[in-house]
mmCIF file of C-alpha atoms in Angstrom:
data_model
loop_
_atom_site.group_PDB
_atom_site.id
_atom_site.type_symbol
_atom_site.label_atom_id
_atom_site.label_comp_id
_atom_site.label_asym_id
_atom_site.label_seq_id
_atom_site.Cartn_x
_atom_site.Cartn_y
_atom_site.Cartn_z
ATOM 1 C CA UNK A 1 187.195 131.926 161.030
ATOM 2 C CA UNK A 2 183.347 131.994 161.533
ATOM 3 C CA UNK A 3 181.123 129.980 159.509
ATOM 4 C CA UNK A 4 181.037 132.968 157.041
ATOM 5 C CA UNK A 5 182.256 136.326 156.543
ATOM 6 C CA UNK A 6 180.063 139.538 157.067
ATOM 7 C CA UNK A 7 182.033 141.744 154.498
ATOM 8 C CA UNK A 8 179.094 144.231 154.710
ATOM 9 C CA UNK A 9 176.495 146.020 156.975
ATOM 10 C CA UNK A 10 172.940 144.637 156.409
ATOM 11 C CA UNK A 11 169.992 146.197 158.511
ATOM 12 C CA UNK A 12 167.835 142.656 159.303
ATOM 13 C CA UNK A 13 164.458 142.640 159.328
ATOM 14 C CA UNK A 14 163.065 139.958 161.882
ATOM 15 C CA UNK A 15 160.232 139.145 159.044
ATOM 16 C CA UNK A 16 162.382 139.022 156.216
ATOM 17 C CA UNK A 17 164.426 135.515 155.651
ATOM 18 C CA UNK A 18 168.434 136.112 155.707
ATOM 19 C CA UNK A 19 170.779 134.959 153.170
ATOM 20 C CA UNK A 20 174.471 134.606 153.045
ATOM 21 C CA UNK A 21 175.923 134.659 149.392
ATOM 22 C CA UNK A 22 178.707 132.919 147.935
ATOM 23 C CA UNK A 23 182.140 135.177 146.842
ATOM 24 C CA UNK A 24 181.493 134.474 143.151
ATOM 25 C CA UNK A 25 177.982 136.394 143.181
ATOM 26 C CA UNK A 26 178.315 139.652 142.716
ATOM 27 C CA UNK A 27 176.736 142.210 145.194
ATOM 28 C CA UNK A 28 176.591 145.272 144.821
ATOM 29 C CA UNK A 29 179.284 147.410 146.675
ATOM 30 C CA UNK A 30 181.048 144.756 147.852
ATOM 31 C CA UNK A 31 184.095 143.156 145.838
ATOM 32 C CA UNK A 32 183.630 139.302 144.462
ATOM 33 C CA UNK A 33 186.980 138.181 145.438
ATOM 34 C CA UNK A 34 186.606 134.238 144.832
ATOM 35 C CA UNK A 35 188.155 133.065 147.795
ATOM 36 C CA UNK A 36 191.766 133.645 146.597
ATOM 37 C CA UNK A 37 194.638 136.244 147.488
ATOM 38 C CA UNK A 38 195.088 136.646 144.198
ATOM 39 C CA UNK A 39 191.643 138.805 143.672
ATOM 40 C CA UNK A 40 192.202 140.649 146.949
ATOM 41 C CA UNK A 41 192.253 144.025 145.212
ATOM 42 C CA UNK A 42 189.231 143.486 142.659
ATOM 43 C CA UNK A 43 187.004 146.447 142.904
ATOM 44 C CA UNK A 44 183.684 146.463 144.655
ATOM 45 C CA UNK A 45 180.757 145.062 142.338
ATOM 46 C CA UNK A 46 178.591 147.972 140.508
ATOM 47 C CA UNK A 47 175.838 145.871 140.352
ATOM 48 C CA UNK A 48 173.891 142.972 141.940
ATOM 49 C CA UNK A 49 174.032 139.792 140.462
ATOM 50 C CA UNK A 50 170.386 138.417 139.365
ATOM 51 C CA UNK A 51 170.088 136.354 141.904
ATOM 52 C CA UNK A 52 170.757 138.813 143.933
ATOM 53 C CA UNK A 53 168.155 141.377 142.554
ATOM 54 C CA UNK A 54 165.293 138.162 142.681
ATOM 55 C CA UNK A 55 166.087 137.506 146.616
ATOM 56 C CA UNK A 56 166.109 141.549 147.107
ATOM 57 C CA UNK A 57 162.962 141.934 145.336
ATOM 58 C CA UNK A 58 161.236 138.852 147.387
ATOM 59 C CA UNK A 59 161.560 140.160 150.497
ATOM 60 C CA UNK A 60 165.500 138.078 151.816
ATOM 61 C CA UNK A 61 167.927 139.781 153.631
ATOM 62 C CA UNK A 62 171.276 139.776 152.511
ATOM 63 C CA UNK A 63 173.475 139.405 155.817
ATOM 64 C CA UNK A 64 177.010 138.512 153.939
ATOM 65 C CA UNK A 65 178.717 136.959 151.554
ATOM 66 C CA UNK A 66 180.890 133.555 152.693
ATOM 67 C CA UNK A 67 183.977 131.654 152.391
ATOM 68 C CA UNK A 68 184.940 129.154 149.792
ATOM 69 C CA UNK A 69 187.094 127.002 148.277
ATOM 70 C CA UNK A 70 189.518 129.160 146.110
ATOM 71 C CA UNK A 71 188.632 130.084 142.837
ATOM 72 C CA UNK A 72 185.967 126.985 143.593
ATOM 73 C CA UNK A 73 188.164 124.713 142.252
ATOM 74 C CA UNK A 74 188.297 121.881 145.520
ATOM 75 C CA UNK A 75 185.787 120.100 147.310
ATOM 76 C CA UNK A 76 187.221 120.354 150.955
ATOM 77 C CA UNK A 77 186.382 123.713 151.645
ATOM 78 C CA UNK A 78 190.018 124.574 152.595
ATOM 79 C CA UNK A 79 190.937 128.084 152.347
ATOM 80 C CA UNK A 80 194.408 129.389 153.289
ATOM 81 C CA UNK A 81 194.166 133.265 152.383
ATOM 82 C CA UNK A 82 190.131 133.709 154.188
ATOM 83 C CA UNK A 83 190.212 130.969 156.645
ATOM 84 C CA UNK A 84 188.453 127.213 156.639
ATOM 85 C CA UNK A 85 185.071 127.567 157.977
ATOM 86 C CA UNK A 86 184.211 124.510 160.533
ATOM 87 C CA UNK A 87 181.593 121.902 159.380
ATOM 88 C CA UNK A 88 178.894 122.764 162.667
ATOM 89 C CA UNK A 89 177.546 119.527 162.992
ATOM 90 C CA UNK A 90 180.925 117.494 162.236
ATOM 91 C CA UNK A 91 183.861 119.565 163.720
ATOM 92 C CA UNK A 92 186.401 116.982 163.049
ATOM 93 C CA UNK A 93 185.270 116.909 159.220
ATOM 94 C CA UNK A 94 185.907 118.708 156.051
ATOM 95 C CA UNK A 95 182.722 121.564 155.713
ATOM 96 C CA UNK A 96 183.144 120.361 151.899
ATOM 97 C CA UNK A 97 184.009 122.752 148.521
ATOM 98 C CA UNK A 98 183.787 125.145 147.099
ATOM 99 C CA UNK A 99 180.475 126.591 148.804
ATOM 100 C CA UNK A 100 181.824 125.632 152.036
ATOM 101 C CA UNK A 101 180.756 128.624 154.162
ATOM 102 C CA UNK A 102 177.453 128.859 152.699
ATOM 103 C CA UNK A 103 176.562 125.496 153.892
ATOM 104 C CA UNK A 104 178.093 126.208 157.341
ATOM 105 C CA UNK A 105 176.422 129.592 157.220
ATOM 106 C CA UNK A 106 173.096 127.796 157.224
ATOM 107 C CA UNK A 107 174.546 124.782 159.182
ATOM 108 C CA UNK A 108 175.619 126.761 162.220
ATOM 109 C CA UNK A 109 172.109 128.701 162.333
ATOM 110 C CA UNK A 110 174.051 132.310 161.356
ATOM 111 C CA UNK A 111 171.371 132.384 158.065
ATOM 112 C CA UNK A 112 167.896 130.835 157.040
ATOM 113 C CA UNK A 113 169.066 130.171 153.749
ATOM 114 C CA UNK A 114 172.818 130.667 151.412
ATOM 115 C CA UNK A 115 173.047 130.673 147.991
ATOM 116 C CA UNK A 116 176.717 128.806 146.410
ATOM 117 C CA UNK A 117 177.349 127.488 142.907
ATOM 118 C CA UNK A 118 177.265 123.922 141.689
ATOM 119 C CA UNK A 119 179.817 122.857 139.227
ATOM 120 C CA UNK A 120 180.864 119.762 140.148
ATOM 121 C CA UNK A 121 178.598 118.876 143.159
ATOM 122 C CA UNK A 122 179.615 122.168 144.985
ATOM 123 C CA UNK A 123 176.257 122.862 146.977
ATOM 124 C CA UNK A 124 175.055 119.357 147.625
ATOM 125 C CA UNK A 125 178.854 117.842 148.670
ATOM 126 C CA UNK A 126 179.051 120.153 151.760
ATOM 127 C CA UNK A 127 175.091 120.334 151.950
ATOM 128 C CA UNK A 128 175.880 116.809 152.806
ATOM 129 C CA UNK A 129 179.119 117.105 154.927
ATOM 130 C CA UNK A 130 177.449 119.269 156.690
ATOM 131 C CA UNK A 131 173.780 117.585 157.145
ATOM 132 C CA UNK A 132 171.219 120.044 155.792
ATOM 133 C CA UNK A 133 169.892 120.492 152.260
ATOM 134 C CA UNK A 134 171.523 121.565 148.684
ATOM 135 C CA UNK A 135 169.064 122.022 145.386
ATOM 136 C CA UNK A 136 170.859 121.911 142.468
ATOM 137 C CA UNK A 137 168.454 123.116 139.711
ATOM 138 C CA UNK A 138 168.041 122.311 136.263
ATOM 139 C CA UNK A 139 171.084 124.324 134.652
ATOM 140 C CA UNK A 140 169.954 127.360 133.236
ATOM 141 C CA UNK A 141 166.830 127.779 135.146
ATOM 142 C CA UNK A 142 168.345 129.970 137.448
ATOM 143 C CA UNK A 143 170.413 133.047 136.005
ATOM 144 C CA UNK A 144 174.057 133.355 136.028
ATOM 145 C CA UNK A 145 174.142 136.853 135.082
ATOM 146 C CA UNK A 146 176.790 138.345 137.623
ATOM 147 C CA UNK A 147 178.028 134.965 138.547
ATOM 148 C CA UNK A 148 181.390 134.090 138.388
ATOM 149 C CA UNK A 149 183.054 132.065 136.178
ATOM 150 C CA UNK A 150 180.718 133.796 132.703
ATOM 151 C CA UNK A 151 180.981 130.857 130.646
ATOM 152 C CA UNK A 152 179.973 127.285 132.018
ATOM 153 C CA UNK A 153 178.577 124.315 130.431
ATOM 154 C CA UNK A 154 178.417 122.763 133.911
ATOM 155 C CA UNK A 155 178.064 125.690 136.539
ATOM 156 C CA UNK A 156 174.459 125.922 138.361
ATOM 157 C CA UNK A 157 173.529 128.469 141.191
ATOM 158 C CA UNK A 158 171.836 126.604 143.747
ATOM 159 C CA UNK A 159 170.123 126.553 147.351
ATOM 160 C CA UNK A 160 171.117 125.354 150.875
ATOM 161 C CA UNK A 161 169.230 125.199 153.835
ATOM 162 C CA UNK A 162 167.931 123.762 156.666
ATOM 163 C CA UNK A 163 164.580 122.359 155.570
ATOM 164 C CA UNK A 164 163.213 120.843 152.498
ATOM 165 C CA UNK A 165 160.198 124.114 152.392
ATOM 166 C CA UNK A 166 162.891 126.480 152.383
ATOM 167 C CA UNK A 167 164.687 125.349 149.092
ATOM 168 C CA UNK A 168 161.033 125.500 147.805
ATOM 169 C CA UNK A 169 160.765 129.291 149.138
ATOM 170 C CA UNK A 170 164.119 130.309 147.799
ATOM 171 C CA UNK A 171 163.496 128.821 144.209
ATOM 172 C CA UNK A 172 160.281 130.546 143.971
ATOM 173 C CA UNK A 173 162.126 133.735 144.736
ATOM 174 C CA UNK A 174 164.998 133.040 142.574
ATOM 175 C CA UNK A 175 163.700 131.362 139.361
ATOM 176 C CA UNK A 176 160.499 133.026 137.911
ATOM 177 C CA UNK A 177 159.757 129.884 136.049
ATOM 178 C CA UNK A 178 159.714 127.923 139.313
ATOM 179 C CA UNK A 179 156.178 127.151 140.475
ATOM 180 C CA UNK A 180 155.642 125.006 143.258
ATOM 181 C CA UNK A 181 153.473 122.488 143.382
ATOM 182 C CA UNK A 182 151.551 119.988 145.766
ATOM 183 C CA UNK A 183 151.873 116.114 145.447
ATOM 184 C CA UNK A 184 148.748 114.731 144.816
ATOM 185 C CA UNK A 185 149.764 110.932 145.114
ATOM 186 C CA UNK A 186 150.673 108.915 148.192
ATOM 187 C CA UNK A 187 152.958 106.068 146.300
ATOM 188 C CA UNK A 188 156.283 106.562 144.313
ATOM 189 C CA UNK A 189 158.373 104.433 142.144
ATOM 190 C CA UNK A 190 161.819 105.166 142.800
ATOM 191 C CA UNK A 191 164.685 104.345 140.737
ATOM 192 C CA UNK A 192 168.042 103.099 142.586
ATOM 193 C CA UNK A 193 171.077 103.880 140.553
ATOM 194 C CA UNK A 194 172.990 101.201 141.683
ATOM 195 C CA UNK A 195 176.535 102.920 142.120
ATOM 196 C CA UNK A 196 179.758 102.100 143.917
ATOM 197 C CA UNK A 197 179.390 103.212 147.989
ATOM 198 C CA UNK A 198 180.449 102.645 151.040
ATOM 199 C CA UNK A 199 178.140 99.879 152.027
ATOM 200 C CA UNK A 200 177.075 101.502 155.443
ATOM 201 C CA UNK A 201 175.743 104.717 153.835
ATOM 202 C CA UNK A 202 173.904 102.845 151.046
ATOM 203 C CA UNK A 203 172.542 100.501 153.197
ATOM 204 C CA UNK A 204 171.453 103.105 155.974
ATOM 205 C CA UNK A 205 169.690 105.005 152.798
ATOM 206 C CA UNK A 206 168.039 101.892 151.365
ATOM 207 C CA UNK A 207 166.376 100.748 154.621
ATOM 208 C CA UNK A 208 165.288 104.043 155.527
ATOM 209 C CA UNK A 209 163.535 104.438 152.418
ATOM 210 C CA UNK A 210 162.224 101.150 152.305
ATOM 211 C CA UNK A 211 160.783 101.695 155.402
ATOM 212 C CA UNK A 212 158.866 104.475 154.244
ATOM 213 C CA UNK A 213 155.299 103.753 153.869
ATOM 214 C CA UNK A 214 154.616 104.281 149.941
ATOM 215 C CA UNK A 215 157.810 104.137 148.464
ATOM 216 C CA UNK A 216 158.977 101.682 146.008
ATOM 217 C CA UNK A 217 162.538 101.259 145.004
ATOM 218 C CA UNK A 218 163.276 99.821 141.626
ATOM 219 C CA UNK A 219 167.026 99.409 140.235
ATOM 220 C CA UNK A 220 168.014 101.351 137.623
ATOM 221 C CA UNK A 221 171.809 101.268 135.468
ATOM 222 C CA UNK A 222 173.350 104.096 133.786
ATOM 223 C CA UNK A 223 176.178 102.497 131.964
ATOM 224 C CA UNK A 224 177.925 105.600 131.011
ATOM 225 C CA UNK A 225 177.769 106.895 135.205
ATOM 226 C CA UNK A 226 181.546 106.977 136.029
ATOM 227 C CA UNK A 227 182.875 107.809 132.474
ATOM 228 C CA UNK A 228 180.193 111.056 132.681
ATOM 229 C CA UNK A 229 182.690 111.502 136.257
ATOM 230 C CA UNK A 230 185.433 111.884 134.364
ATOM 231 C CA UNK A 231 183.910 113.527 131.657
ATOM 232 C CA UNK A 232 182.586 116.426 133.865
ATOM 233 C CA UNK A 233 186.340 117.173 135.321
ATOM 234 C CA UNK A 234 187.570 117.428 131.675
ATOM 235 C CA UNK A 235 185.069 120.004 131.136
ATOM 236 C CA UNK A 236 185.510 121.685 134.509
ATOM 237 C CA UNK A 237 189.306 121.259 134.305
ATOM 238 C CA UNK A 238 189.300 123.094 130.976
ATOM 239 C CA UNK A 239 186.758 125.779 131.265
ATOM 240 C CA UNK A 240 188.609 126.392 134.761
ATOM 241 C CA UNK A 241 191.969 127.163 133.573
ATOM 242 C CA UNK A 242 190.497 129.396 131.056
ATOM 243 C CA UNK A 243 188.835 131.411 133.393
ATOM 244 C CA UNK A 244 191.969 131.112 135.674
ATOM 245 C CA UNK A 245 194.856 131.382 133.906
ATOM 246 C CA UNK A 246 195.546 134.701 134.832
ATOM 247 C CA UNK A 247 194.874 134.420 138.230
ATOM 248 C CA UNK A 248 197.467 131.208 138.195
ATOM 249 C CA UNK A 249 199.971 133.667 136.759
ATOM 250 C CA UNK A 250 199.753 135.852 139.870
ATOM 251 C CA UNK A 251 201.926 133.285 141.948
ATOM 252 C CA UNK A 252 199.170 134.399 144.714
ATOM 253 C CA UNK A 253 197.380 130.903 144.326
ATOM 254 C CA UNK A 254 196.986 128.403 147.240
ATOM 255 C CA UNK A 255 199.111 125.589 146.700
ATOM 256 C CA UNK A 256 196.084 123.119 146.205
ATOM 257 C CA UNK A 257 194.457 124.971 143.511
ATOM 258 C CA UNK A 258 197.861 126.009 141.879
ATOM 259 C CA UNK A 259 198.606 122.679 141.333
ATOM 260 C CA UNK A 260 195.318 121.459 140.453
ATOM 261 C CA UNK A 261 195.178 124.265 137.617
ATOM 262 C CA UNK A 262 198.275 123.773 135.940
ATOM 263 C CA UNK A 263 197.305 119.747 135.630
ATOM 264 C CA UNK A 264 194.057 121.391 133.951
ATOM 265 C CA UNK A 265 196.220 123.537 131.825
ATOM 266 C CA UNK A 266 196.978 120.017 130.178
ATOM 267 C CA UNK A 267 193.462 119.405 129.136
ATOM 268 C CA UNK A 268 193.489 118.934 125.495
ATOM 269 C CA UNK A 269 190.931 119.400 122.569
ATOM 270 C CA UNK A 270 190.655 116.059 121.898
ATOM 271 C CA UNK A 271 189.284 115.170 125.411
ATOM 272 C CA UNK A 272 187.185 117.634 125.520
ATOM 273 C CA UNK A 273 185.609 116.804 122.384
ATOM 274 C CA UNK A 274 185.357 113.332 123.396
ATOM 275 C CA UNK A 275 184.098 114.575 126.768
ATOM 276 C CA UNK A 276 181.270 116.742 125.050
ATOM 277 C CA UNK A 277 180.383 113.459 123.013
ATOM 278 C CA UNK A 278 179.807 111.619 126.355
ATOM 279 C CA UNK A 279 177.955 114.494 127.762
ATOM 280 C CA UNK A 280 175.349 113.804 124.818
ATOM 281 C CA UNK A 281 174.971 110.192 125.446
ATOM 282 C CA UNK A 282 175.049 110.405 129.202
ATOM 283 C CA UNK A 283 172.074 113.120 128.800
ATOM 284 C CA UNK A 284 169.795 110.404 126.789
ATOM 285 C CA UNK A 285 170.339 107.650 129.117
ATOM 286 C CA UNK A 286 169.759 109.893 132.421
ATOM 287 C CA UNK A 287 166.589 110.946 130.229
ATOM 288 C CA UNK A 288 165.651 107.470 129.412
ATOM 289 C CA UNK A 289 165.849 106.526 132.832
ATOM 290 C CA UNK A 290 163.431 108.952 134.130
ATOM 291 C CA UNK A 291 160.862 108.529 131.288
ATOM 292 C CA UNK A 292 160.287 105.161 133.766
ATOM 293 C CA UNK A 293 160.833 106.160 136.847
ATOM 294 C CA UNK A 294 160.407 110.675 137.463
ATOM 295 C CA UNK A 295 162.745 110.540 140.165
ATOM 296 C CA UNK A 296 166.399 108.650 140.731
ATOM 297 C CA UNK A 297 167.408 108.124 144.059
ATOM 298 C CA UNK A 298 171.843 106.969 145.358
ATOM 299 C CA UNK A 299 173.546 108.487 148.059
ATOM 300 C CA UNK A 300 174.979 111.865 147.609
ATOM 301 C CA UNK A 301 178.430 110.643 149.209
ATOM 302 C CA UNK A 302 180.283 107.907 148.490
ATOM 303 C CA UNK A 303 182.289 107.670 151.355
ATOM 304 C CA UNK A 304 182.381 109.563 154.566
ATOM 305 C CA UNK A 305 184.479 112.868 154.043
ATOM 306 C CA UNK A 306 187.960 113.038 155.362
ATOM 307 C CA UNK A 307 188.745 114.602 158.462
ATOM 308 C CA UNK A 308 189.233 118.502 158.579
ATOM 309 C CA UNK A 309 193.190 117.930 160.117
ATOM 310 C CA UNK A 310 193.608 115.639 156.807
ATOM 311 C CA UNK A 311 192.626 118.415 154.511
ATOM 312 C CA UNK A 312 194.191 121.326 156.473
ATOM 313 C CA UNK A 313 197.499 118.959 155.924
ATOM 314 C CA UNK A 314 196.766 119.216 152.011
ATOM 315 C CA UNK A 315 194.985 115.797 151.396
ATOM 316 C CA UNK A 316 192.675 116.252 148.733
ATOM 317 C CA UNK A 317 189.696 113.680 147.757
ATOM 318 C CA UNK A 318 187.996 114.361 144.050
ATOM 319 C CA UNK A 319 186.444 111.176 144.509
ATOM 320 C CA UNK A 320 183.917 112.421 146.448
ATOM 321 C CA UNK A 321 182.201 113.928 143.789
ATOM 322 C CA UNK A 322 181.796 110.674 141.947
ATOM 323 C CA UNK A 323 178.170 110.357 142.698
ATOM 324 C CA UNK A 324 177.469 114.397 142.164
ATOM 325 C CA UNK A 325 179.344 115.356 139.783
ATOM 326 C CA UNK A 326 177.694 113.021 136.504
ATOM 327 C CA UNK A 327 174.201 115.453 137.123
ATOM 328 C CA UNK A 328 175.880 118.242 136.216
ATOM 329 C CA UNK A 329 177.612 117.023 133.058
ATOM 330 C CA UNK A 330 173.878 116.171 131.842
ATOM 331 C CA UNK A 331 171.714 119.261 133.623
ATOM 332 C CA UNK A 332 169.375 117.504 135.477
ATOM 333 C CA UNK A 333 168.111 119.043 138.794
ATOM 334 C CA UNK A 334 169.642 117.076 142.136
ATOM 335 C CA UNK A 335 169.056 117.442 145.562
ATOM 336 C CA UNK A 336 170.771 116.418 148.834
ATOM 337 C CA UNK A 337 168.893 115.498 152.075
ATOM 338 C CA UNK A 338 170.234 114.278 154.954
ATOM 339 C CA UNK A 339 169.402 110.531 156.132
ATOM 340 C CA UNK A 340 168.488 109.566 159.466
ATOM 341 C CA UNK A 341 171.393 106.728 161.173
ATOM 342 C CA UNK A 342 172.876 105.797 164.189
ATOM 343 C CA UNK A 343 175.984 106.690 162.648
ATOM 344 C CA UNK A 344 177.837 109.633 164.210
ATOM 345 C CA UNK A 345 178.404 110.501 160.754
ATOM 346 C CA UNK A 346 176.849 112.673 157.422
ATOM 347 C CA UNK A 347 174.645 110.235 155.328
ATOM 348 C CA UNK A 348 172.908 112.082 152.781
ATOM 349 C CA UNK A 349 170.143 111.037 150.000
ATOM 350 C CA UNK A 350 170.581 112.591 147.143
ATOM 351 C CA UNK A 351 167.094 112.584 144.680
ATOM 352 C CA UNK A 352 167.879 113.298 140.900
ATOM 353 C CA UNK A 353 164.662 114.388 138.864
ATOM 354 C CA UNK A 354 163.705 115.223 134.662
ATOM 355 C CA UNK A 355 165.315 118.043 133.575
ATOM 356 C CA UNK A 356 162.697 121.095 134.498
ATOM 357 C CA UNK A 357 160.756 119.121 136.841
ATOM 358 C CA UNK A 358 161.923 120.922 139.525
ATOM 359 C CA UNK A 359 159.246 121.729 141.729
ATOM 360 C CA UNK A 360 158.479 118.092 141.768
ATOM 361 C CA UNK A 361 161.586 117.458 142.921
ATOM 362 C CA UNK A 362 161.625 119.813 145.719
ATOM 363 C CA UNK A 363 158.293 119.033 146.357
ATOM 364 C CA UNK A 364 158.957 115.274 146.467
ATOM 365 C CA UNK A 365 161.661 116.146 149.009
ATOM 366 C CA UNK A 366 159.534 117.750 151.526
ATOM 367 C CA UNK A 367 157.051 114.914 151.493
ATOM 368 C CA UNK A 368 160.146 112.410 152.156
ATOM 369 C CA UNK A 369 161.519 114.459 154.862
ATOM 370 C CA UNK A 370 157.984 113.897 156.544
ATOM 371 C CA UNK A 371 158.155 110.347 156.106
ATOM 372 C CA UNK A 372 161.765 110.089 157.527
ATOM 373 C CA UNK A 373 160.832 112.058 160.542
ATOM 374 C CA UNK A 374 157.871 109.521 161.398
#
C-alpha cells in the first residue's frame, strides 16, 4: 500500500496546495469508510465536511483521502482490511495511529499538506514517527461538522505537514478565527514539563533548545499529568464504544480494535464521572501553568516507536501517547516538530500553548524551526 489512497479523481492545479484527507472527513462523493471492513459498503458522502468546504474555498486541492488506523482507535497505524502505509523516513518503524497515511502522505512528498483527527495524540504521534509537523488546535476552533465520530469531548481536526509556515497556511484556511500573527520579541521563557522519557530524546531536545540563542527553559510540574493519561482513555474508551458498538457487532473488526473495544465496552459511569472531574482540575493547572510561562515545551514521544514488523505481529504500545494524550483531555492547542540529532531515529518537540492562542503557537514554531536550522 502507498502512503495513501487516491479513492477519487482530482484535476491538480500546479498553483493550488494539495491535500490528502483523513477517512473520517467526509467528502463529497466519496464514501467515509473509517479504515475498517466493516464500513466497506457505507454510501458515498452527500456533502463535504467543513473542513473540507474551508480548504475548497481557499484555493487546496483535494488529491485523496488516506489510510488509518481502524475506526481510529490505535496508535500504530496498522491496518489489515486497507493496507499499513510505510513511515517514509523510518521504514523499519510504525507510521503511527490513527492518521497514519496522512502523515506519510505528507512524509513521502505525495501532498503539501493532510488533514487527520486528534483524539488521543492522533496527528502529532505519527507527525512525530514520521518527522514532519502535526498542529493540534484548540478543540473546537476548527469545525467538526462532517467529521466522524459526531460527539467528542476530546476529538480535534488538525494539520500535518512538512514545514512550520504551512500549518500556519492551512489554519488560516481552515479556522476563520485563526489570524496569524508575527513575533515581535527575540527572547522566550519556556516552561519544561518535566515528564517521564527516554533520557536520549529529552536530552537531545533540551540541548538543542538550550542552544538556541534566546530561549530560556524554566521547569514547570503538572501534578495531575499521568492521571489526565488515564483519564483521557476513559473518555476515549467510552465515547468510542458508543460510537462503535455497532460496527463491533459486525464481526468485520480487525482483531486489534475488536479487542480493544470490547475492554472499552467495560468503561463504567463511575470512571467516567471521576474522569470528567479530573478533566476539570487538569484544565486549571495546564491554565495556571501558562498564565507564567505562554508556551510549555516536553517531547512529543516518550520512547522511540516500535518497529513496523512488531506491530504488523499485533504488538500494540498505548503508552506512547502518554505525553500527547493529557492536551487533549484539557483542549489546549499542541504541536509536534521534529528535533535535530545524530540519532537515526524520530525525536520530536512537542510545544503546548493557552487555549486560543493559536497563532502564537504556530507562529512560535516557525521562529524555532529557524533557530534549529542555524
Amino acid at each position: 500500500m502507498d502512503s495513501f489512497t487516491v479513492t477519487y479523481p482530482s484535476s491538480m492545479a500546479t498553483d493550488q496546495p494539495t491535500v490528502a484527507i483523513k477517512d473520517s472527513i467526509d467528502v463529497a462523493g466519496t464514501p467515509t469508510r473509517l479504515g475498517s471492513a466493516a464500513c466497506s459498503d457505507n454510501l458515498p458522502a452527500n456533502q463535504d465536511s467543513a473542513v473540507v468546504k474551508h480548504l475548497k474555498h481557499n484555493g487546496f486541492s483535494i488529491t485523496g483521502k488516506t489510510v488509518m488506523h481502524e475506526l481510529a482507535f490505535g496508535m500504530t497505524g496498522v491496518n489489515h482490511a486497507y493496507g499499513t502505509p510505510i513511515n517514509p523516513l523510518y521504514p523499519n518503524l510504525i507510521p503511527g495511529g490513527s492518521s497514519s497515511g496522512s502523515a506519510t502522505a505528507v512524509a513521502g512528498g505525495a501532498v503539501d499538506v493532510a488533514i487527520g483527527t486528534d483524539t488521543g495524540g492522533s496527528v502529532r504521534m505519527p507527525a512525530a514517527c514520521c518527522g514532519i509537523y502535526g498542529f493540534k488546535p484548540t478543540f473546537g476552533l476548527v469545525s467538526r461538522e462532517g467529521v466522524w465520530p459526531t460527539e467528542t469531548l476530546l476529538d480535534c481536526v488538525g494539520v500535518f505537514a512538512r514545514t512550520p509556515e504551512l500549518i500556519t497556511q492551512t489554519m488560516q484556511a481552515i479556522a476563520p478565527e485563526f489570524k496569524a500573527i508575527e513575533l515581535n520579541q527575540n527572547t522566550f521563557e519556556l516552561g519544561w514539563l518535566t515528564v517521564e522519557a527516554n533520557d536520549d530524546i529529552s536530552a537531545t531536545i533540551k540541548n538543542a533548545l538550550l542552544q538556541c540563542t534566546g530561549i530560556d527553559l524554566t521547569p514547570v510540574h503538572l501534578p495531575d499529568f499521568d492521571n489526565a493519561f488515564e483519564a483521557g482513555l476513559t473518555i476515549i474508551n467510552r465515547e468510542t464504544w458508543l460510537a462503535c458498538k455497532d460496527f463491533y457487532a459486525t464481526g468485520k473488526l480487525g482483531e486489534d480494535v475488536a479487542k480493544r473495544l470490547e475492554k472499552a465496552s467495560h468503561t463504567t459511569d463511575e470512571a467516567v464521572l471521576q474522569a470528567k472531574k479530573l478533566r476539570a482540575a487538569f484544565i486549571a493547572q495546564v491554565d495556571a501553568a501558562l498564565e507564567k510561562t505562554r508556551i510549555l515545551v516536553l517531547p512529543t514521544l516518550p520512547h522511540f516507536p516500535m518497529t513496523r514488523a512488531h506491530a504488523l505481529a499485533g504488538d500494540t504500545d498505548m503508552t506512547i501517547s502518554k505525553l500527547v494524550r493529557p492536551f487533549n483531555l484539557s483542549g489546549h492547542p499542541a504541536l509536534s516538530m521534529p528535533c535535530p540529532s545524530t540519532l537515526d531515529l524520530p525525536i520530536s518537540i512537542q510545544l503546548v500553548g493557552r487555549r486560543g492562542d493559536d497563532a502564537f503557537l504556530c507562529a512560535f514554531a516557525e521562529h524555532l524551526a529557524k533557530l534549529l536550522s542555524q
